[in-house]
Tab-separated table of C-alpha atoms in Angstrom:
chain	number	residue	atom	x	y	z
H	512	MET	CA	0.091	-0.195	-0.071
H	513	ARG	CA	1.721	3.429	-1.347
H	514	ILE	CA	0.900	6.087	1.738
H	515	ASP	CA	1.681	9.123	-1.061
H	516	LYS	CA	-0.462	8.172	-4.314
H	517	GLY	CA	1.461	11.186	-6.101
H	518	ARG	CA	3.488	10.155	-8.637
H	519	ILE	CA	6.429	11.292	-9.621
H	520	SER	CA	9.039	10.847	-13.757
H	521	GLY	CA	12.382	9.768	-14.226
H	522	LEU	CA	13.870	13.050	-14.914
H	523	GLN	CA	12.112	14.261	-11.844
H	524	PHE	CA	13.411	11.680	-9.517
H	525	MET	CA	17.177	12.120	-11.154
H	526	PHE	CA	17.053	15.270	-10.705
H	527	LEU	CA	15.918	15.444	-6.945
H	528	ILE	CA	18.660	12.595	-6.449
H	529	ALA	CA	21.559	15.578	-7.975
H	530	CYS	CA	20.450	18.383	-6.371
H	531	TYR	CA	19.854	15.993	-2.650
H	532	TYR	CA	23.588	15.448	-3.267
H	533	GLN	CA	24.820	18.879	-4.275
H	534	ALA	CA	23.247	20.506	-1.576
H	535	SER	CA	25.821	17.730	0.410
H	536	SER	CA	28.402	19.612	-1.936
H	537	LEU	CA	28.492	22.835	-0.376
H	538	LEU	CA	29.716	21.153	3.741
H	539	THR	CA	32.777	20.068	2.417
H	540	ALA	CA	34.211	20.785	5.755
H	541	PHE	CA	33.820	17.877	7.558
H	542	GLN	CA	36.167	16.380	4.767
H	543	THR	CA	38.826	19.021	4.459
H	544	GLY	CA	39.625	19.480	8.289
H	545	VAL	CA	40.782	15.695	7.768
H	546	THR	CA	42.238	15.342	4.913
H	547	LYS	CA	43.467	19.246	3.781
H	548	GLN	CA	44.583	19.677	0.259
H	549	ASP	CA	44.505	15.963	-0.652
H	550	THR	CA	40.846	15.867	0.112
H	551	TRP	CA	40.173	16.440	-3.912
H	552	ILE	CA	41.144	13.059	-4.501
H	553	MET	CA	39.301	11.287	-1.158
H	554	VAL	CA	36.258	11.973	-2.596
H	555	LEU	CA	37.395	10.630	-5.500
H	556	ILE	CA	37.810	7.112	-4.160
H	557	GLY	CA	34.860	8.315	-2.215
H	558	SER	CA	32.136	8.822	-5.158
H	559	ILE	CA	34.417	5.298	-6.804
H	560	LEU	CA	33.666	2.959	-3.317
H	561	SER	CA	30.041	4.460	-3.303
H	562	LEU	CA	29.928	2.315	-6.822
H	563	PRO	CA	28.953	-1.182	-5.330
H	564	PHE	CA	27.009	0.230	-3.013
H	565	LEU	CA	24.822	2.075	-5.102
H	566	TRP	CA	24.102	-1.067	-6.587
H	567	ALA	CA	22.334	-2.955	-4.174
H	568	VAL	CA	20.035	0.032	-3.511
H	569	ARG	CA	19.691	0.073	-7.799
H	570	THR	CA	19.232	-4.220	-6.737
H	571	LEU	CA	16.460	-3.629	-4.524
H	572	MET	CA	14.822	-0.878	-5.834
H	573	VAL	CA	14.327	-3.479	-9.524
H	574	THR	CA	13.914	-5.665	-7.235
H	575	PHE	CA	10.061	-4.649	-5.506
H	576	PRO	CA	9.596	-1.476	-7.201
H	577	ASP	CA	6.495	-1.397	-5.433
H	578	LYS	CA	7.932	-0.726	-1.870
H	579	ASN	CA	9.701	1.023	0.051
H	580	LEU	CA	12.379	0.937	2.692
H	581	ILE	CA	10.160	-0.334	5.751
H	582	GLN	CA	8.434	-2.167	3.293
H	583	ILE	CA	11.367	-4.276	1.777
H	584	LEU	CA	12.510	-4.501	5.821
H	585	SER	CA	9.630	-6.089	6.258
H	586	GLU	CA	9.649	-8.536	3.510
H	587	VAL	CA	13.245	-9.307	3.304
H	588	TYR	CA	13.911	-10.317	7.321
H	589	GLY	CA	10.072	-10.708	8.504
H	590	PRO	CA	7.751	-8.387	10.510
H	591	VAL	CA	9.316	-8.159	13.955
H	592	ILE	CA	13.413	-7.871	12.601
H	593	GLY	CA	11.683	-6.147	9.756
H	594	LYS	CA	9.923	-3.272	12.600
H	595	ILE	CA	12.741	-2.789	14.039
H	596	LEU	CA	15.310	-2.000	11.171
H	597	GLY	CA	11.975	0.262	10.482
H	598	LEU	CA	12.844	2.052	13.900
H	599	LEU	CA	16.194	2.037	13.052
H	600	TYR	CA	15.900	4.034	9.687
H	601	LEU	CA	13.260	6.341	11.548
H	602	TRP	CA	16.298	6.930	13.680
H	603	TYR	CA	18.561	8.536	10.819
H	604	PHE	CA	16.628	9.382	9.148
H	605	LEU	CA	15.011	12.264	11.805
H	606	THR	CA	18.925	12.544	12.727
H	607	VAL	CA	19.433	12.876	9.462
H	608	ALA	CA	16.955	15.450	9.001
H	609	SER	CA	17.692	17.179	11.831
H	610	LEU	CA	21.497	17.724	11.569
H	611	ASN	CA	20.983	19.379	7.984
H	612	LEU	CA	18.125	21.640	9.191
H	613	MET	CA	20.516	22.985	12.183
H	614	ASP	CA	23.411	23.220	9.498
H	615	LEU	CA	20.434	25.482	7.646
H	616	ALA	CA	19.868	27.011	10.721
H	617	ASP	CA	23.874	28.178	11.864
H	618	PHE	CA	24.781	29.185	8.256
H	619	THR	CA	22.120	31.996	8.097
H	620	LYS	CA	22.816	33.011	11.732
H	621	GLY	CA	26.646	33.184	10.501
H	622	THR	CA	25.969	34.939	7.965
H	623	ILE	CA	22.654	36.931	6.565
H	624	MET	CA	20.346	37.518	9.602
H	625	THR	CA	23.094	37.385	12.596
H	626	ARG	CA	20.567	38.321	15.494
H	627	THR	CA	17.999	36.238	14.813
H	628	PRO	CA	18.542	32.809	16.914
H	629	SER	CA	18.981	29.107	15.103
H	630	PRO	CA	15.804	26.970	16.902
H	631	VAL	CA	13.547	30.376	15.056
H	632	MET	CA	15.196	29.383	11.892
H	633	ALA	CA	15.100	26.019	12.145
H	634	ALA	CA	11.253	26.119	13.030
H	635	VAL	CA	10.330	28.640	9.275
H	636	CYS	CA	12.398	26.887	7.781
H	637	ILE	CA	10.425	23.389	9.490
H	638	LEU	CA	7.008	25.124	8.194
H	639	VAL	CA	7.876	26.368	4.983
H	640	ALA	CA	9.249	22.757	4.376
H	641	SER	CA	5.823	21.316	5.919
H	642	ILE	CA	3.853	23.408	3.114
H	643	ALA	CA	5.762	21.227	0.724
H	644	VAL	CA	5.399	17.776	2.709
H	645	ARG	CA	1.539	17.603	2.767
H	646	ARG	CA	0.877	17.976	-1.152
H	647	GLY	CA	3.609	15.293	-1.696
H	648	ILE	CA	6.317	14.282	-3.315
H	649	ARG	CA	5.396	15.651	-6.435
H	650	LEU	CA	5.423	19.424	-5.383
H	651	VAL	CA	8.758	18.426	-3.134
H	652	ALA	CA	10.318	17.016	-6.593
H	653	LYS	CA	8.510	19.454	-8.870
H	654	TYR	CA	11.136	22.113	-7.783
H	655	GLY	CA	14.629	19.803	-8.078
H	656	PRO	CA	15.162	20.175	-11.771
H	657	LEU	CA	14.863	24.033	-11.483
H	658	PHE	CA	16.641	24.106	-8.429
H	659	THR	CA	19.762	21.378	-10.043
H	660	ILE	CA	19.479	24.485	-12.730
H	661	ILE	CA	19.940	26.795	-11.078
H	662	ALA	CA	23.019	26.120	-8.556
H	663	ALA	CA	24.774	24.459	-11.637
H	664	PHE	CA	24.963	27.993	-13.116
H	665	ILE	CA	25.885	29.605	-10.346
H	666	PHE	CA	28.552	27.320	-9.561
H	667	VAL	CA	29.805	27.223	-13.164
H	668	LEU	CA	29.790	31.103	-12.863
H	669	SER	CA	31.417	30.950	-8.895
H	670	THR	CA	33.843	28.564	-10.295
H	671	LEU	CA	34.889	30.630	-13.780
H	672	LEU	CA	35.398	33.510	-11.820
H	673	VAL	CA	37.538	32.442	-9.719
H	674	VAL	CA	39.975	30.804	-12.070
H	675	ASN	CA	42.345	33.092	-11.660
H	676	GLN	CA	43.133	32.999	-8.819
H	677	ILE	CA	43.511	28.850	-8.539
H	678	LYS	CA	47.449	28.248	-7.910
H	679	LEU	CA	48.327	24.624	-9.063
H	680	GLU	CA	51.268	24.840	-6.239
H	681	HIS	CA	48.099	24.470	-3.314
H	682	TYR	CA	47.113	21.739	-3.764
H	683	LEU	CA	50.884	20.655	-2.828
H	684	PRO	CA	51.739	18.125	-1.206
H	685	ILE	CA	50.269	14.839	-2.269
H	686	PHE	CA	50.045	11.368	-0.280
H	687	SER	CA	51.786	13.663	2.087
H	688	LEU	CA	49.131	12.391	5.556
H	689	PRO	CA	49.389	9.556	7.673
H	690	PRO	CA	47.362	6.497	6.040
H	691	LYS	CA	44.866	6.769	8.786
H	692	LYS	CA	43.544	10.066	7.578
H	693	TYR	CA	43.837	8.903	3.597
H	694	LEU	CA	41.181	5.997	4.690
H	695	GLN	CA	39.401	8.077	6.614
H	696	GLY	CA	38.895	10.834	4.524
H	697	ALA	CA	37.756	8.132	1.596
H	698	HIS	CA	34.999	6.437	4.642
H	699	ILE	CA	33.453	10.153	5.586
H	700	SER	CA	33.308	10.602	1.650
H	701	THR	CA	31.169	7.838	1.413
H	702	THR	CA	29.246	8.089	4.040
H	703	ILE	CA	28.375	11.496	4.200
H	704	PRO	CA	27.423	12.869	1.057
H	705	PHE	CA	27.265	9.979	-0.843
H	706	GLY	CA	26.359	7.327	1.454
H	707	GLU	CA	22.433	8.813	2.549
H	708	HIS	CA	20.709	7.953	-1.242
H	709	ILE	CA	19.454	4.842	1.031
H	710	THR	CA	16.896	7.728	1.270
H	711	PHE	CA	15.421	7.466	-2.127
H	712	LEU	CA	14.537	3.938	-1.132
H	713	MET	CA	11.502	5.825	0.544
H	714	ILE	CA	10.413	7.269	-2.560
H	715	HIS	CA	11.622	5.411	-5.649
H	716	PRO	CA	7.724	4.190	-5.402
H	717	ALA	CA	6.243	7.086	-6.516
H	718	ALA	CA	8.885	7.445	-9.939
H	719	LEU	CA	7.160	5.912	-12.711
H	720	LEU	CA	10.659	4.029	-13.570
H	721	SER	CA	10.943	0.945	-15.808
H	722	ARG	CA	13.890	-1.340	-14.777
H	723	ARG	CA	16.613	0.168	-17.305
H	724	ASP	CA	15.206	3.360	-16.185
H	725	THR	CA	16.019	3.086	-12.732
H	726	GLY	CA	19.665	2.394	-12.588
H	727	LYS	CA	20.275	5.065	-15.395
H	728	TYR	CA	18.926	7.670	-13.464
H	729	LEU	CA	20.268	6.878	-10.090
H	730	PHE	CA	23.253	6.839	-11.346
H	731	LEU	CA	22.706	9.999	-13.671
H	732	GLY	CA	21.656	12.092	-10.127
H	733	PHE	CA	25.084	10.603	-8.141
H	734	ALA	CA	27.361	11.176	-11.256
H	735	VAL	CA	25.920	14.556	-11.761
H	736	GLY	CA	25.596	15.479	-6.962
H	737	ALA	CA	29.705	13.832	-7.169
H	738	LEU	CA	30.948	15.601	-10.296
H	739	THR	CA	29.762	18.902	-8.549
H	740	LEU	CA	31.124	17.356	-5.095
H	741	PHE	CA	34.416	17.375	-6.819
H	742	ILE	CA	34.769	20.440	-8.832
H	743	THR	CA	33.413	22.100	-5.601
H	744	THR	CA	36.901	20.795	-3.453
H	745	LEU	CA	39.056	21.124	-6.965
H	746	ARG	CA	38.240	24.724	-7.293
H	747	ASP	CA	37.940	25.488	-2.925
H	748	ILE	CA	41.512	24.016	-2.470
H	749	GLY	CA	43.430	25.104	-5.544
H	750	VAL	CA	41.643	29.061	-4.078
H	751	LEU	CA	43.343	28.957	-0.425
H	752	GLY	CA	44.781	26.031	-0.362
H	753	ASN	CA	45.973	24.865	2.826
H	754	THR	CA	44.238	26.940	4.478
H	755	VAL	CA	41.304	25.777	3.373
H	756	ASP	CA	40.729	23.716	6.512
H	757	LEU	CA	39.979	26.812	8.963
H	758	PHE	CA	36.611	27.809	7.684
H	759	THR	CA	33.061	25.978	8.113
H	760	VAL	CA	32.262	26.699	4.495
H	761	PRO	CA	35.268	26.956	2.520
H	762	SER	CA	33.323	27.233	-0.825
H	763	LEU	CA	31.828	30.918	1.194
H	764	MET	CA	35.320	31.951	2.149
H	765	THR	CA	36.983	30.780	-1.910
H	766	LEU	CA	33.526	33.605	-4.112
H	767	ARG	CA	34.585	36.332	-0.878
H	768	LEU	CA	37.818	36.792	-2.720
H	769	VAL	CA	36.284	37.222	-6.100
H	770	HIS	CA	36.911	40.385	-7.428
H	771	VAL	CA	36.648	41.171	-10.236
H	772	GLY	CA	37.208	45.263	-11.314
H	773	PRO	CA	35.311	47.085	-9.094
H	774	THR	CA	32.157	45.953	-10.123
H	775	ILE	CA	31.309	42.620	-9.669
H	776	SER	CA	32.365	41.187	-6.004
H	777	ARG	CA	31.123	39.875	-2.740
H	778	THR	CA	29.574	37.740	-4.508
H	779	GLU	CA	29.479	34.820	-1.648
H	780	ILE	CA	25.800	35.741	-1.906
H	781	LEU	CA	25.124	33.930	-5.011
H	782	PHE	CA	26.572	31.038	-2.892
H	783	SER	CA	25.681	32.091	0.290
H	784	VAL	CA	21.390	32.371	-1.749
H	785	ILE	CA	22.076	28.850	-3.851
H	786	PHE	CA	23.129	26.803	-0.541
H	787	MET	CA	20.303	27.843	1.425
H	788	ILE	CA	17.646	26.481	-1.756
H	789	LEU	CA	19.438	23.526	-2.093
H	790	LEU	CA	20.159	22.582	1.561
H	791	PHE	CA	16.226	23.824	1.246
H	792	PHE	CA	15.561	21.214	-1.011
H	793	LYS	CA	17.533	18.253	1.406
H	794	ILE	CA	15.516	19.324	4.352
H	795	THR	CA	12.432	19.274	2.759
H	796	VAL	CA	12.814	15.436	1.053
H	797	LEU	CA	14.155	14.674	5.105
H	798	PHE	CA	11.865	15.687	6.522
H	799	TYR	CA	9.180	14.431	3.688
H	800	VAL	CA	10.971	11.137	3.515
H	801	THR	CA	10.544	10.409	8.004
H	802	VAL	CA	7.544	11.823	8.012
H	803	LEU	CA	6.135	9.109	5.416
H	804	THR	CA	8.346	6.452	7.494
H	805	VAL	CA	6.231	6.956	10.268
H	806	ALA	CA	4.318	6.693	8.514
H	807	GLN	CA	5.143	3.120	7.110
H	808	LEU	CA	5.714	2.032	10.382
H	809	PHE	CA	3.340	2.153	12.346
H	810	ASN	CA	0.603	1.720	9.110
H	811	ILE	CA	-0.690	5.318	9.106
H	812	LYS	CA	-3.434	5.407	6.005
H	813	SER	CA	-2.936	9.101	5.821
H	814	TYR	CA	0.181	11.434	6.778
H	815	GLN	CA	-0.634	14.674	6.855
H	816	HIS	CA	-1.946	14.852	10.383
H	817	LEU	CA	1.248	14.025	10.772
H	818	ILE	CA	3.358	16.568	9.649
H	819	LEU	CA	3.677	19.490	12.147
H	820	THR	CA	4.238	16.779	14.988
H	821	VAL	CA	7.309	15.416	13.619
H	822	GLY	CA	8.434	18.861	11.790
H	823	SER	CA	8.374	19.713	15.800
H	824	LEU	CA	10.298	16.674	16.481
H	825	ILE	CA	13.215	17.362	14.272
H	826	VAL	CA	13.881	21.021	15.695
H	827	VAL	CA	13.822	20.256	18.729
H	828	TYR	CA	16.100	17.376	18.530
H	829	GLY	CA	17.933	19.013	16.258
H	830	ILE	CA	18.806	21.525	19.177
H	831	THR	CA	20.301	18.304	21.365
H	832	LEU	CA	22.215	17.389	19.031
H	833	TYR	CA	25.350	19.441	19.178
H	834	PRO	CA	25.992	22.532	21.417
H	835	ASN	CA	27.889	24.605	18.891
H	836	PRO	CA	28.909	23.511	15.004
H	837	GLN	CA	32.807	22.587	16.822
H	838	LYS	CA	31.323	20.044	18.276
H	839	HIS	CA	29.125	19.160	14.996
H	840	ALA	CA	32.458	18.759	12.408
H	841	ALA	CA	34.340	16.806	15.001
H	842	SER	CA	31.833	14.149	15.119
H	843	ALA	CA	31.408	14.235	11.754
H	844	GLN	CA	34.794	13.372	11.600
H	845	GLU	CA	35.048	11.069	13.987
H	846	VAL	CA	32.210	8.838	15.248
H	847	GLU	CA	29.913	9.624	12.563
H	848	PRO	CA	31.171	7.575	9.283
H	849	VAL	CA	31.508	4.425	11.466
H	850	ILE	CA	27.065	4.681	12.690
H	851	TRP	CA	26.185	5.734	9.359
H	852	THR	CA	28.186	2.681	7.946
H	853	LEU	CA	25.984	0.643	8.975
H	854	PHE	CA	22.630	2.339	7.886
H	855	GLU	CA	24.263	3.668	4.079
H	856	LEU	CA	26.164	0.719	3.438
H	857	PHE	CA	26.052	-2.318	5.436
H	858	ILE	CA	21.814	-3.634	6.632
H	859	PRO	CA	21.627	-2.440	2.165
H	860	LEU	CA	24.214	-4.311	1.205
H	861	LEU	CA	23.032	-7.403	3.232
H	862	THR	CA	19.417	-6.981	1.800
H	863	SER	CA	20.038	-6.773	-1.102
H	864	ILE	CA	22.684	-10.078	-0.406
H	865	VAL	CA	19.723	-11.731	1.706
H	866	ALA	CA	16.200	-10.973	-0.866
H	867	LYS	CA	18.865	-12.591	-3.743
H	868	ILE	CA	19.364	-15.931	-1.311
H	869	ARG	CA	15.558	-16.114	-0.174
H	870	LYS	CA	14.437	-15.709	-4.161
H	871	LEU	CA	11.924	-12.356	-3.158
H	872	PRO	CA	9.950	-10.516	-4.113
H	873	LYS	CA	8.199	-14.453	-3.782
H	874	VAL	CA	5.035	-14.795	-6.948
H	875	LYS	CA	1.989	-15.395	-6.013
H	876	GLU	CA	1.044	-18.721	-7.415
H	877	ALA	CA	-2.558	-17.552	-8.935
R	1472	MET	CA	8.166	29.862	27.908
R	1473	ALA	CA	4.702	30.929	27.089
R	1474	ALA	CA	5.342	30.969	23.471
R	1475	VAL	CA	6.271	27.079	23.766
R	1476	ILE	CA	3.222	26.222	25.460
R	1477	ILE	CA	0.920	28.817	22.900
R	1478	VAL	CA	3.065	27.125	20.515
R	1479	TYR	CA	2.062	24.074	21.236
R	1480	ALA	CA	-1.119	24.246	21.371
R	1481	LEU	CA	-0.981	25.444	18.051
R	1482	LEU	CA	0.473	22.661	17.024
R	1483	ALA	CA	-1.956	20.012	19.243
R	1484	LEU	CA	-5.002	22.646	17.775
R	1485	PHE	CA	-4.123	22.455	13.872
R	1486	GLU	CA	-3.259	18.457	14.400
R	1487	LEU	CA	-4.021	16.589	17.506
R	1488	ILE	CA	-7.589	17.972	17.569
R	1489	PRO	CA	-8.539	16.104	14.208
R	1490	ILE	CA	-7.628	13.450	14.287
R	1491	ILE	CA	-9.056	12.571	17.595
R	1492	LYS	CA	-12.150	13.601	15.968
R	1493	SER	CA	-11.361	11.383	13.096
R	1494	ARG	CA	-11.300	8.420	15.998
R	1495	SER	CA	-8.164	6.300	14.452
R	1496	TRP	CA	-6.712	5.096	17.476
R	1497	ARG	CA	-3.629	4.214	16.150
R	1498	HIS	CA	-3.115	7.602	14.678
R	1499	ILE	CA	-3.491	9.460	17.985
R	1500	ALA	CA	-1.454	6.870	19.663
R	1501	VAL	CA	1.301	7.989	16.838
R	1502	CYS	CA	1.115	11.039	17.394
R	1503	GLY	CA	0.344	12.194	21.263
R	1504	VAL	CA	4.164	9.513	21.886
R	1505	LEU	CA	5.319	12.322	19.434
R	1506	PHE	CA	3.829	15.571	20.067
R	1507	VAL	CA	4.525	14.973	23.911
R	1508	ILE	CA	8.358	14.370	23.370
R	1509	SER	CA	8.714	16.724	21.380
R	1510	PHE	CA	6.962	18.882	23.828
R	1511	ALA	CA	9.230	17.650	26.199
R	1512	LEU	CA	11.831	18.588	24.658
R	1513	ALA	CA	11.286	22.495	23.732
R	1514	ILE	CA	10.449	22.947	27.671
R	1515	LEU	CA	13.854	21.471	29.263
R	1516	LEU	CA	15.606	23.081	26.578
R	1517	LYS	CA	13.852	26.324	27.139
R	1518	LEU	CA	14.146	25.706	30.700
R	1519	LYS	CA	18.271	25.405	29.893
R	1520	VAL	CA	18.325	21.846	31.019
R	1521	ARG	CA	21.182	20.172	29.294
R	1522	VAL	CA	19.071	17.461	27.100
R	1523	PRO	CA	22.210	14.309	27.091
R	1524	SER	CA	22.878	14.209	23.220
R	1525	MET	CA	22.042	11.408	21.861
R	1526	LEU	CA	25.683	11.531	19.080
R	1527	LEU	CA	28.086	12.342	21.927
R	1528	LEU	CA	26.548	9.358	24.101
R	1529	LEU	CA	27.021	7.068	20.988
R	1530	GLY	CA	30.238	8.840	20.156
R	1531	ASP	CA	31.677	8.464	23.694
R	1532	LEU	CA	30.128	4.989	23.686
R	1533	LEU	CA	31.704	3.903	20.360
R	1534	ARG	CA	35.062	5.328	21.797
R	1535	SER	CA	35.359	3.327	24.088
R	1536	TRP	CA	34.636	0.302	21.976
R	1537	HIS	CA	38.320	1.768	20.021
R	1538	LEU	CA	35.341	1.917	16.836
R	1539	ALA	CA	35.515	5.853	16.538
R	1540	TYR	CA	38.401	7.595	14.072
């Protein structure tokens, strides 16, 4: 049973994925803090390492085209273990939504609305997102193509404006850090931006996809996002050099350095706008997925009267997670990759293997 | 404190009352539990009570098992 009857096209599904990853590509500080000028290599390695896991997600989407993640877990592991895993995924979606919401609130407070408290920013964002969530996946995904194109345009324009400040020596020395740092950097890349593809397993039943299109749109969306993240990291390191790890949002600092004559300066405002748009989109997707997970897990036919309650929980839970952005960054570098490995890499891979062994889904005899 | 109570009263008015009227008990139970958790957290935060962070606790646990970086 599908709770939200709305449908989206394959192309909208692809842009939703691309836009989701683009939003992650703007927060590269977690990685630059660990692997500094070698982060671009870690992004490359992380995106390659993510491919088998993305394939596992694709396998689950193709094997269970009409079932979301919670339904798949119940079918593969049975009702009891399925429900337990479903509850764990509810916590995961709630946490990721809260973390992104607090990122947006902290960024807005730090750059544009310095006198507005973060919880107020977070509450306003959730209130606006709740309008989209109430209208279902059709409205959530509708703006994906527009946001992706605007983001790509601003991203290309801003990169062209700082090309003259990129210095090749900023990428040197290569591989001068201890091996453990590279392992950590690759792990962060694989889990924090790329591993979140598990979210799309809650959305794919709404997408009108053939077996062939599922892989095509999933991988294309991933490619756009990974390419954006790769070029963003490469640009920021090229401009900022070994100071890149000093900033919580390196792209903002890169664009502050744009100065083409007296007319083109202060272009970081472009970045601030696109950052807020993309992160708002990502939060809306995660908010929708969290509400849908609650409804699916507890067999509630209509999710409309859960939205504001779940939204309020995302806000207050987000406030309790970290006392400041520095603690958040430290945890994202040291602890979160380990926790997210279970949800983003291990369980999807295991589920696709168990489904294969059990020859699921079983065809009902007439 | 008054602002928190007003916000949650409005939330109850818009979300809880319609489902109570619909008499969908499962829906009432789920929504009610989430509402109580959210309201309790909001009150604790407003009273400046230090609510333990689940991720920081998990971090400490993983570090004690030598599973964190």
